[in-house]
XYZ file of C-alpha atoms in Angstrom:
638
model
C 23.438 26.823 -29.879
C 23.760 28.993 -32.953
C 21.728 32.159 -33.383
C 19.932 32.951 -36.666
C 22.071 33.640 -39.705
C 22.527 37.392 -40.335
C 20.564 36.941 -43.528
C 17.546 35.981 -41.405
C 17.564 38.292 -38.350
C 15.406 37.323 -35.435
C 13.271 40.420 -35.669
C 11.942 39.449 -39.095
C 9.120 37.410 -37.646
C 7.452 37.323 -41.064
C 10.393 35.290 -42.367
C 9.262 31.632 -42.062
C 12.815 30.332 -41.577
C 13.531 32.750 -38.731
C 10.194 32.023 -37.134
C 10.820 28.271 -37.150
C 14.444 28.712 -36.041
C 13.521 30.976 -33.115
C 10.696 28.683 -32.128
C 13.284 25.895 -31.880
C 15.424 28.031 -29.557
C 12.462 28.854 -27.342
C 11.215 25.276 -27.160
C 14.671 23.946 -26.313
C 15.007 26.471 -23.479
C 11.764 25.046 -22.067
C 13.070 21.484 -22.294
C 10.575 20.546 -25.013
C 13.169 18.773 -27.128
C 10.907 16.836 -29.512
C 9.018 19.996 -30.456
C 12.266 21.954 -30.779
C 13.671 19.297 -33.103
C 10.512 19.490 -35.219
C 10.900 23.268 -35.447
C 14.498 22.977 -36.634
C 13.504 20.354 -39.200
C 10.918 22.803 -40.497
C 13.565 25.537 -40.673
C 15.886 23.192 -42.588
C 13.114 22.350 -45.028
C 12.619 26.072 -45.643
C 16.350 26.895 -45.973
C 18.436 23.751 -46.470
C 21.675 25.721 -46.865
C 21.742 27.193 -43.344
C 24.324 25.443 -41.091
C 22.949 26.967 -37.870
C 19.719 24.979 -38.071
C 21.556 21.706 -38.678
C 23.911 22.438 -35.789
C 21.125 23.244 -33.338
C 19.167 20.170 -34.394
C 22.294 18.066 -33.857
C 22.683 19.478 -30.338
C 19.154 18.317 -29.525
C 19.698 14.885 -31.077
C 22.838 14.451 -28.982
C 20.928 15.454 -25.833
C 18.298 12.823 -26.694
C 20.945 10.143 -26.979
C 20.592 9.911 -30.769
C 24.327 10.191 -31.190
C 24.641 8.696 -34.665
C 22.025 11.107 -36.050
C 23.733 14.013 -34.289
C 27.065 13.086 -35.861
C 25.505 12.997 -39.325
C 24.048 16.484 -38.852
C 27.313 17.944 -37.500
C 29.114 16.499 -40.499
C 26.570 18.167 -42.786
C 27.163 21.483 -41.027
C 30.858 21.166 -41.826
C 30.115 20.477 -45.477
C 28.203 23.744 -45.590
C 30.646 25.660 -43.370
C 34.056 23.960 -42.982
C 35.187 26.532 -40.394
C 32.124 26.207 -38.164
C 33.958 26.098 -34.830
C 31.142 24.897 -32.588
C 30.252 22.105 -35.028
C 33.827 20.816 -34.852
C 33.711 20.911 -31.060
C 30.246 19.398 -30.841
C 31.161 16.670 -33.308
C 34.105 15.854 -31.056
C 31.763 15.426 -28.090
C 29.454 13.149 -30.062
C 32.325 11.034 -31.347
C 33.712 10.719 -27.835
C 30.301 9.542 -26.645
C 30.647 6.701 -29.154
C 34.120 5.880 -27.886
C 35.770 7.183 -31.068
C 38.446 9.060 -29.176
C 40.998 9.495 -31.959
C 38.384 11.106 -34.219
C 37.140 13.260 -31.341
C 40.661 14.515 -30.678
C 41.017 15.472 -34.361
C 37.777 17.461 -34.189
C 38.866 19.316 -31.069
C 42.214 20.159 -32.638
C 40.455 21.538 -35.709
C 38.214 23.670 -33.485
C 41.291 25.058 -31.727
C 42.846 25.987 -35.058
C 39.851 28.262 -35.535
C 39.824 29.543 -31.943
C 42.902 28.593 -29.882
C 41.378 30.001 -26.691
C 38.078 28.129 -26.692
C 37.970 27.028 -23.050
C 35.340 24.348 -23.560
C 37.264 22.738 -26.401
C 40.546 22.902 -24.478
C 38.837 21.138 -21.592
C 37.215 18.513 -23.816
C 40.455 17.870 -25.684
C 42.320 17.425 -22.409
C 39.707 14.979 -21.140
C 39.804 12.965 -24.380
C 43.598 12.788 -24.325
C 43.435 11.651 -20.707
C 41.043 8.893 -21.742
C 43.683 7.799 -24.241
C 46.288 7.704 -21.430
C 48.121 10.613 -23.086
C 48.438 12.301 -19.731
C 51.210 14.806 -20.413
C 49.447 16.133 -23.531
C 46.203 16.345 -21.587
C 47.856 18.405 -18.869
C 49.110 20.979 -21.411
C 45.616 21.713 -22.740
C 43.906 21.572 -19.354
C 46.457 23.970 -17.869
C 45.682 26.378 -20.700
C 41.941 26.100 -20.026
C 42.493 26.880 -16.333
C 44.798 29.788 -17.160
C 42.041 31.306 -19.300
C 39.267 30.477 -16.821
C 40.675 30.024 -13.286
C 37.265 29.099 -11.878
C 36.209 26.650 -14.624
C 35.297 23.780 -12.319
C 35.202 21.008 -14.931
C 38.622 21.985 -16.272
C 39.992 22.077 -12.727
C 38.529 18.646 -12.063
C 39.936 17.171 -15.276
C 43.313 18.761 -14.627
C 43.296 17.276 -11.136
C 42.618 13.827 -12.600
C 45.459 14.158 -15.103
C 47.902 15.464 -12.519
C 46.940 12.646 -10.183
C 47.660 10.053 -12.866
C 51.008 11.764 -13.472
C 51.858 11.414 -9.765
C 51.647 15.134 -9.002
C 49.498 14.792 -5.911
C 50.080 18.249 -4.461
C 48.901 20.145 -7.510
C 46.073 17.682 -8.129
C 44.789 18.215 -4.599
C 44.956 21.973 -5.138
C 42.875 21.641 -8.330
C 40.147 19.678 -6.583
C 40.142 22.144 -3.685
C 39.736 25.064 -6.106
C 36.934 23.277 -7.957
C 35.034 22.625 -4.721
C 35.619 26.202 -3.530
C 34.165 27.508 -6.794
C 31.282 25.018 -6.786
C 30.613 23.494 -3.345
C 27.990 21.144 -4.809
C 30.515 19.591 -7.241
C 30.328 16.111 -5.754
C 32.683 14.448 -8.243
C 35.466 16.863 -7.352
C 34.891 16.503 -3.625
C 34.894 12.725 -3.881
C 38.141 12.700 -5.863
C 39.675 15.233 -3.500
C 38.940 13.063 -0.477
C 40.186 9.919 -2.202
C 43.412 11.592 -3.296
C 43.989 12.849 0.238
C 44.003 9.204 1.269
C 46.502 8.413 -1.492
C 48.634 11.250 -0.129
C 48.196 9.982 3.468
C 47.052 13.496 4.310
C 45.070 13.094 7.511
C 45.484 16.688 8.627
C 41.780 17.523 8.419
C 40.858 15.053 11.198
C 38.324 13.270 9.006
C 36.481 16.353 7.750
C 36.704 15.335 4.091
C 35.669 11.771 4.784
C 32.654 12.981 6.734
C 31.695 15.280 3.851
C 32.006 12.420 1.361
C 29.850 10.123 3.481
C 27.228 12.863 3.752
C 27.227 13.233 -0.032
C 26.950 9.481 -0.487
C 23.867 9.512 1.748
C 22.199 12.700 0.568
C 23.371 13.831 -2.889
C 21.238 12.857 -5.873
C 24.109 11.420 -7.916
C 26.530 11.156 -5.023
C 30.093 10.079 -5.599
C 31.827 7.115 -7.162
C 31.292 4.113 -4.871
C 35.000 3.290 -5.125
C 35.560 6.460 -3.095
C 33.962 4.712 -0.110
C 36.088 1.559 -0.166
C 38.716 2.876 2.255
C 36.338 4.886 4.460
C 34.214 4.074 7.491
C 31.141 3.760 5.263
C 28.613 1.188 6.404
C 27.260 -1.541 4.150
C 24.058 0.482 3.906
C 26.031 3.578 2.845
C 27.856 1.599 0.173
C 24.687 0.181 -1.350
C 22.906 3.541 -1.320
C 25.892 5.161 -3.012
C 26.037 2.423 -5.665
C 22.322 2.638 -6.409
C 22.560 6.389 -6.966
C 25.770 6.210 -8.952
C 24.433 3.442 -11.153
C 21.493 5.541 -12.362
C 23.659 7.254 -14.956
C 24.417 3.918 -16.623
C 21.025 2.256 -16.663
C 19.507 1.979 -20.107
C 15.941 1.730 -21.310
C 17.023 0.019 -24.536
C 18.657 -3.301 -23.693
C 19.303 -6.501 -25.588
C 16.612 -9.171 -25.435
C 17.661 -12.735 -24.644
C 15.745 -15.972 -24.764
C 16.857 -19.232 -23.202
C 18.083 -21.818 -25.706
C 15.560 -24.303 -27.041
C 18.028 -27.159 -26.656
C 20.892 -27.941 -24.324
C 24.176 -26.348 -25.375
C 27.420 -28.255 -25.668
C 29.362 -25.422 -24.046
C 28.594 -22.397 -21.915
C 30.114 -19.244 -23.404
C 31.816 -17.152 -20.693
C 32.893 -13.589 -21.400
C 35.368 -11.764 -19.167
C 35.168 -7.967 -19.379
C 38.084 -5.920 -18.043
C 40.611 -3.133 -18.529
C 43.217 -5.077 -16.566
C 44.265 -7.840 -18.947
C 47.944 -6.929 -18.837
C 50.513 -6.509 -16.029
C 47.963 -5.809 -13.326
C 47.019 -7.286 -9.952
C 43.813 -8.788 -11.371
C 45.768 -10.607 -14.070
C 48.318 -11.854 -11.543
C 45.466 -13.519 -9.655
C 43.424 -14.865 -12.552
C 45.859 -15.897 -15.301
C 45.963 -19.569 -14.389
C 42.215 -19.707 -13.851
C 41.704 -18.568 -17.454
C 44.122 -21.263 -18.621
C 42.495 -24.026 -16.569
C 38.882 -23.569 -17.668
C 37.412 -26.881 -18.807
C 37.302 -26.495 -22.588
C 34.906 -29.419 -22.862
C 32.282 -27.453 -20.906
C 33.160 -23.804 -21.508
C 34.225 -21.406 -24.212
C 36.002 -18.375 -22.810
C 36.242 -14.972 -24.474
C 38.076 -11.883 -23.241
C 36.725 -8.392 -23.948
C 39.534 -5.991 -23.158
C 39.282 -2.218 -23.037
C 42.623 -1.598 -21.322
C 46.069 -1.025 -22.819
C 48.162 -3.620 -24.595
C 51.407 -3.188 -22.671
C 53.259 -5.800 -24.714
C 54.170 -7.665 -21.534
C 54.658 -11.394 -21.122
C 51.483 -11.377 -19.031
C 49.513 -9.841 -21.905
C 50.828 -12.504 -24.274
C 49.984 -15.214 -21.761
C 46.446 -13.930 -21.391
C 45.791 -13.698 -25.126
C 46.717 -17.380 -25.406
C 44.474 -18.362 -22.494
C 41.139 -17.555 -24.173
C 39.285 -18.974 -27.160
C 39.197 -15.395 -28.425
C 40.638 -12.113 -27.180
C 38.751 -9.031 -28.419
C 40.074 -5.501 -28.027
C 37.120 -3.125 -27.543
C 39.065 -0.032 -26.476
C 37.789 2.048 -29.388
C 34.143 1.021 -28.979
C 31.452 3.041 -27.248
C 29.529 1.260 -24.480
C 26.713 0.468 -26.920
C 29.134 -0.783 -29.577
C 31.018 -2.886 -27.039
C 27.744 -4.349 -25.792
C 26.791 -5.177 -29.378
C 30.094 -7.012 -29.890
C 29.528 -9.050 -26.718
C 25.934 -9.803 -27.691
C 26.969 -10.887 -31.188
C 29.431 -13.351 -29.642
C 26.391 -14.958 -28.008
C 27.960 -14.772 -24.569
C 25.895 -16.640 -21.985
C 27.556 -15.353 -18.804
C 29.374 -12.012 -18.815
C 31.776 -11.578 -15.897
C 32.757 -7.982 -15.162
C 36.137 -7.726 -13.419
C 36.158 -3.954 -12.833
C 32.964 -2.842 -11.110
C 33.465 0.831 -10.214
C 37.265 0.817 -9.998
C 39.485 3.130 -12.045
C 38.934 2.943 -15.824
C 35.805 0.784 -15.382
C 33.088 0.922 -18.050
C 29.897 -0.174 -16.295
C 27.878 1.367 -19.108
C 28.619 -1.752 -21.163
C 26.845 -3.998 -18.677
C 23.931 -1.579 -18.473
C 22.903 -2.588 -22.030
C 22.530 -6.173 -20.747
C 24.499 -7.797 -23.591
C 24.433 -11.226 -21.921
C 21.576 -13.186 -20.333
C 23.516 -13.608 -17.068
C 25.839 -10.892 -15.754
C 28.258 -11.214 -12.850
C 30.141 -8.726 -10.666
C 33.404 -10.356 -9.633
C 36.807 -9.759 -8.049
C 37.905 -6.280 -9.146
C 35.441 -4.273 -7.067
C 34.591 -5.346 -3.486
C 30.991 -4.184 -3.335
C 27.639 -3.952 -5.016
C 27.165 -2.102 -8.321
C 23.528 -1.213 -7.696
C 20.435 -2.438 -9.477
C 20.194 -3.192 -13.172
C 23.901 -3.875 -13.759
C 24.694 -7.428 -12.643
C 22.640 -10.410 -11.496
C 25.178 -12.034 -9.186
C 28.194 -11.111 -7.084
C 30.704 -13.860 -6.346
C 32.060 -14.030 -2.803
C 32.371 -16.522 0.014
C 31.041 -16.994 3.559
C 33.559 -14.489 4.947
C 33.427 -11.560 2.515
C 29.731 -11.917 1.622
C 27.896 -13.759 4.394
C 24.288 -14.413 3.446
C 23.101 -12.124 6.246
C 24.611 -9.271 4.166
C 22.322 -9.968 1.173
C 20.187 -6.841 1.869
C 23.255 -4.710 1.134
C 23.790 -6.143 -2.361
C 21.570 -5.546 -5.376
C 23.147 -8.639 -6.917
C 22.354 -12.049 -5.472
C 25.260 -13.492 -3.510
C 27.009 -16.596 -4.799
C 29.316 -18.118 -2.206
C 32.300 -20.203 -3.245
C 33.139 -22.847 -0.620
C 36.720 -21.887 0.316
C 37.652 -18.373 -0.826
C 36.347 -16.073 -3.534
C 39.860 -15.121 -4.695
C 41.768 -17.176 -7.291
C 45.547 -17.379 -7.179
C 48.037 -18.137 -9.898
C 50.294 -20.969 -8.720
C 52.800 -19.983 -11.414
C 53.636 -16.661 -9.746
C 57.419 -16.778 -9.709
C 59.473 -15.767 -6.671
C 63.032 -14.691 -7.400
C 65.466 -17.277 -5.981
C 67.526 -14.686 -4.121
C 66.365 -11.858 -1.891
C 68.405 -8.634 -1.780
C 69.252 -8.958 1.918
C 68.190 -6.690 4.737
C 71.106 -4.310 4.483
C 70.396 -3.558 0.820
C 66.811 -2.746 1.746
C 67.722 -0.439 4.643
C 66.454 -2.909 7.248
C 68.146 -3.785 10.559
C 70.060 -7.024 10.523
C 68.469 -8.387 13.692
C 65.477 -6.153 14.546
C 61.861 -7.232 14.111
C 60.478 -6.113 10.723
C 56.801 -5.296 10.497
C 55.723 -4.549 6.941
C 52.710 -3.401 4.963
C 52.938 -3.232 1.181
C 49.386 -1.989 0.647
C 48.722 1.008 -1.566
C 48.851 4.290 0.304
C 45.114 5.020 0.058
C 44.415 1.997 2.274
C 46.457 3.444 5.132
C 44.455 5.265 7.793
C 45.350 7.293 10.849
C 43.641 4.973 13.398
C 45.601 1.959 12.145
C 48.815 3.971 11.695
C 48.625 5.092 15.324
C 48.301 1.433 16.327
C 51.429 0.705 14.292
C 53.265 3.408 16.207
C 52.155 1.847 19.492
C 53.424 -1.517 18.229
C 56.822 -0.051 17.328
C 57.141 1.575 20.747
C 56.408 -1.742 22.422
C 58.886 -3.673 20.262
C 62.449 -2.410 20.806
C 64.591 -2.373 17.668
C 61.616 -2.978 15.372
C 60.927 -1.124 12.115
C 57.913 -0.542 9.892
C 58.553 -1.313 6.206
C 56.096 0.372 3.825
C 55.737 0.425 0.057
C 57.139 3.599 -1.436
C 54.402 5.765 -2.916
C 54.684 9.409 -3.918
C 56.964 11.984 -2.295
C 53.881 13.658 -0.824
C 52.640 10.462 0.803
C 56.105 9.636 2.122
C 56.517 13.113 3.629
C 53.108 12.908 5.300
C 53.844 9.479 6.782
C 57.202 10.672 8.087
C 55.532 13.673 9.698
C 52.851 11.478 11.302
C 55.490 9.161 12.752
C 57.525 12.097 14.068
C 54.452 13.388 15.872
C 54.374 10.024 17.658
C 58.068 10.340 18.633
C 59.150 7.450 16.411
C 62.739 7.838 15.220
C 63.237 8.296 11.450
C 65.345 5.144 11.076
C 62.389 3.042 12.214
C 60.460 3.886 9.042
C 61.710 2.220 5.868
C 60.252 2.624 2.388
C 60.481 -0.086 -0.257
C 60.768 1.004 -3.913
C 58.580 -0.730 -6.458
C 60.140 -3.794 -8.082
C 59.134 -6.441 -10.640
C 56.747 -8.936 -9.065
C 59.190 -11.835 -8.677
C 61.708 -9.597 -6.893
C 58.997 -7.991 -4.798
C 57.782 -11.404 -3.657
C 61.347 -12.447 -2.801
C 61.921 -9.519 -0.474
C 58.950 -10.608 1.641
C 61.393 -13.138 3.119
C 63.138 -10.255 4.884
C 60.075 -9.303 6.939
C 58.697 -10.995 10.056
C 55.008 -10.016 10.018
C 52.670 -8.296 7.553
C 50.351 -5.806 9.271
C 47.051 -5.433 7.418
C 45.004 -2.251 7.013
C 41.415 -1.349 7.893
C 38.735 -0.462 6.816
C 40.157 -1.705 3.494
C 42.287 -4.836 3.786
C 45.137 -6.094 1.680
C 43.652 -8.096 -1.205
C 46.165 -9.235 -3.843
C 48.844 -7.864 -1.510
C 47.788 -10.284 1.242
C 47.879 -13.295 -1.072
C 51.322 -12.133 -2.289
C 52.595 -12.158 1.294
C 51.123 -15.565 2.075
C 52.417 -17.015 -1.196
C 55.884 -15.740 -0.252
C 55.623 -17.329 3.214
C 55.027 -14.164 5.246
C 52.276 -14.325 7.916
C 49.538 -11.689 7.660
C 47.836 -10.246 10.735
C 44.433 -8.739 9.974
C 41.432 -7.175 11.669
C 38.031 -8.133 10.308
C 35.913 -5.207 9.146
C 32.246 -4.804 8.322
C 32.178 -4.436 4.529
C 33.535 -6.705 1.785
C 36.774 -4.696 1.406
C 37.548 -5.122 5.100
C 36.951 -8.890 5.206
C 39.196 -10.117 2.388
C 42.231 -11.063 4.481
C 39.906 -12.937 6.817
C 38.823 -15.067 3.871
C 42.410 -15.681 2.724
C 43.614 -16.671 6.192
C 40.783 -19.138 6.723
C 41.484 -20.643 3.304
C 45.115 -21.260 4.251
C 44.317 -22.603 7.709
C 45.481 -19.632 9.790
C 42.308 -18.174 11.333
C 44.260 -17.379 14.487
C 45.737 -14.392 12.601
C 42.255 -12.853 12.270
C 41.387 -10.384 15.034
C 38.016 -8.877 15.856
C 39.094 -5.426 17.081
C 41.996 -3.019 16.765
C 42.829 -3.588 20.437
C 43.173 -7.317 19.805
C 45.091 -6.605 16.581
C 47.608 -4.390 18.407
C 48.055 -6.887 21.230
C 48.575 -9.764 18.811
C 51.207 -7.826 16.830
C 53.137 -7.111 20.015
C 52.842 -10.703 21.214
C 54.123 -12.205 17.983
C 57.234 -10.007 18.152
C 57.812 -10.890 21.800
C 57.193 -14.626 21.276
C 59.534 -15.846 18.505
C 58.493 -19.440 19.249
C 54.860 -18.591 18.532
C 55.716 -16.759 15.310
C 58.002 -19.600 14.223
C 55.121 -22.043 14.701
C 52.873 -19.866 12.538
C 55.518 -19.619 9.812
C 55.975 -23.392 9.892
C 52.223 -23.910 9.580
C 52.045 -21.433 6.708
C 54.831 -23.263 4.870
C 53.054 -26.613 5.354
C 49.649 -25.279 4.349
C 50.800 -23.247 1.362
C 50.378 -26.102 -1.127
C 47.958 -28.293 0.824
C 45.142 -25.881 1.665
C 42.532 -24.385 -0.671
C 43.910 -20.838 -1.014
C 46.545 -21.730 -3.597
C 44.811 -24.812 -5.047
C 43.838 -23.281 -8.380
C 42.504 -26.573 -9.749
C 40.038 -26.861 -6.894
C 39.143 -23.192 -7.196
C 38.473 -23.446 -10.939
C 36.155 -26.405 -10.434
C 34.195 -24.502 -7.772
C 33.862 -21.419 -9.944
C 32.768 -23.497 -12.917
C 30.131 -25.148 -10.734
C 28.854 -21.666 -9.883
C 28.713 -20.712 -13.567
C 26.906 -23.957 -14.388
C 24.287 -23.322 -11.721
C 23.755 -19.742 -12.897
C 23.222 -20.963 -16.449
C 20.943 -23.837 -15.435
C 18.702 -21.447 -13.542
C 18.542 -19.093 -16.511
C 17.702 -21.862 -18.976
C 14.957 -23.189 -16.707
C 13.469 -19.730 -16.245
C 14.134 -19.662 -12.509
C 14.433 -16.433 -10.578
C 17.881 -15.095 -9.757
C 18.521 -16.147 -6.167
C 21.484 -16.390 -3.831
C 23.174 -19.767 -3.499
C 26.284 -21.416 -2.115
C 28.398 -23.766 -4.203
C 28.468 -27.134 -2.502
C 25.887 -25.855 -0.054
């Protein structure tokens, strides 16, 4: 907030401009924003050439959510005073709130030309650059902010996020730790810290961070991002409570109004909203579904706010829809307006609360029916989506109390699979991958954050009981690898029995599954796309069924491919089964034979059948809306 112009000092109470201006400051400090705005408008009427009054009024308008009006006032300030540093910085914030990141970055840079050491602007510029995926540039400015203000918690948090995206886990963890030390109530930083520790496979605190995160999810007003609970021991009740609290920041009072059509429509207009419409696991699952939608019954429209990576997958996806709309530069309100103007009937969000998600778009209710599907295995909390799509395994109807959305169960499996996923014709051979030529190969290609100490210790028991066996894991970061090596050494497992697989293009990655004997799943968060990859490549998956959605996915996949005998109900049973399958090659051979037979005959990889089931679900959702029925749970074919 600006103080009075020197020409109108505060002590001149007889000066009408100063009196109105100071009254605005006082009223704002009391939280009486409407009255403060009126006072500043009076001051402007008295002295229309004073930038401070326009700037302070703009600050209030921005706080009231009147972003467009705030922008107009900041721009007027800069007409009166082109070097008004705070107006440049504040304008950047307002533009960023509208999703106009490139313009925001320009404003921040202009503010830094005036004051290169403005910590707030350095922090805001770094955050905006990070939102543009310009991570290295973001790190430069955020490092400078932290150098100038070592205890600036928001700058430490933003720097941690940027360093994490750059793969620098050690320094990112240190940033979050410093932010929490400086501000113990900084729940966002603590949540990210705990989640990154899981990415780093750092279990040295014996669960202290996870316990703290669960306490915050249960007790903090805002809590933490619900995605931070996916790989924890959080109960279904914890997950819903966390989502309800987290979702408050997105809920809107002003939403779009929809009325059911007066006549039957020829086609239902489906909108898919995602940041992952490029080379991403979600696209690898859904590409053929998009292509197979019945164009006689449905129009499909993609609303993408993720990067265009120029990949063959991106090109394939753009061809799969009736229209493909890039909304990266739009604010949540603008994006919602675009979706509304397309007259979308059913909007399907594929991100939920995962990384880069924009749930604020759904909060404006741009479509009459809104669906939470696939990308996020859990509820989003009230006011965001009407339905969540699952199946009898991941979302049994008895779990309805733990979902704000109404459950829709597909009959076989909730997960689609692209039958065009190519597998390279040749695998690299065991020797090239560092695997023993004749030893038993257990593998797990899940992301590192899904690994947990309780399951890892079971893996070590399994290795001890299976002479000559190895554990083949997906290579992550150097920090995660070092931590896993140290954990194995503490269990007296020789170094050569741990093998790390570098990342490869998908077709080559699928081909090397042929070199393994058994995929060992994780808990409390299962393999999702990774499990279907293994099954598609012919590799059996052994899982343990958990409580929440994220821990029940492999159970669903295995039932859909006719291998429920690979689903265990406890870690004891899971460990025993893994040992037995290594000791009984005849039993494992029978399972592999059954998997090969079922691969193209069972529902899991029958994308035509899946598409028809999903379209039946969409049709039922739309029928209920048109007939004015309440949103209720239902099962397709049930």
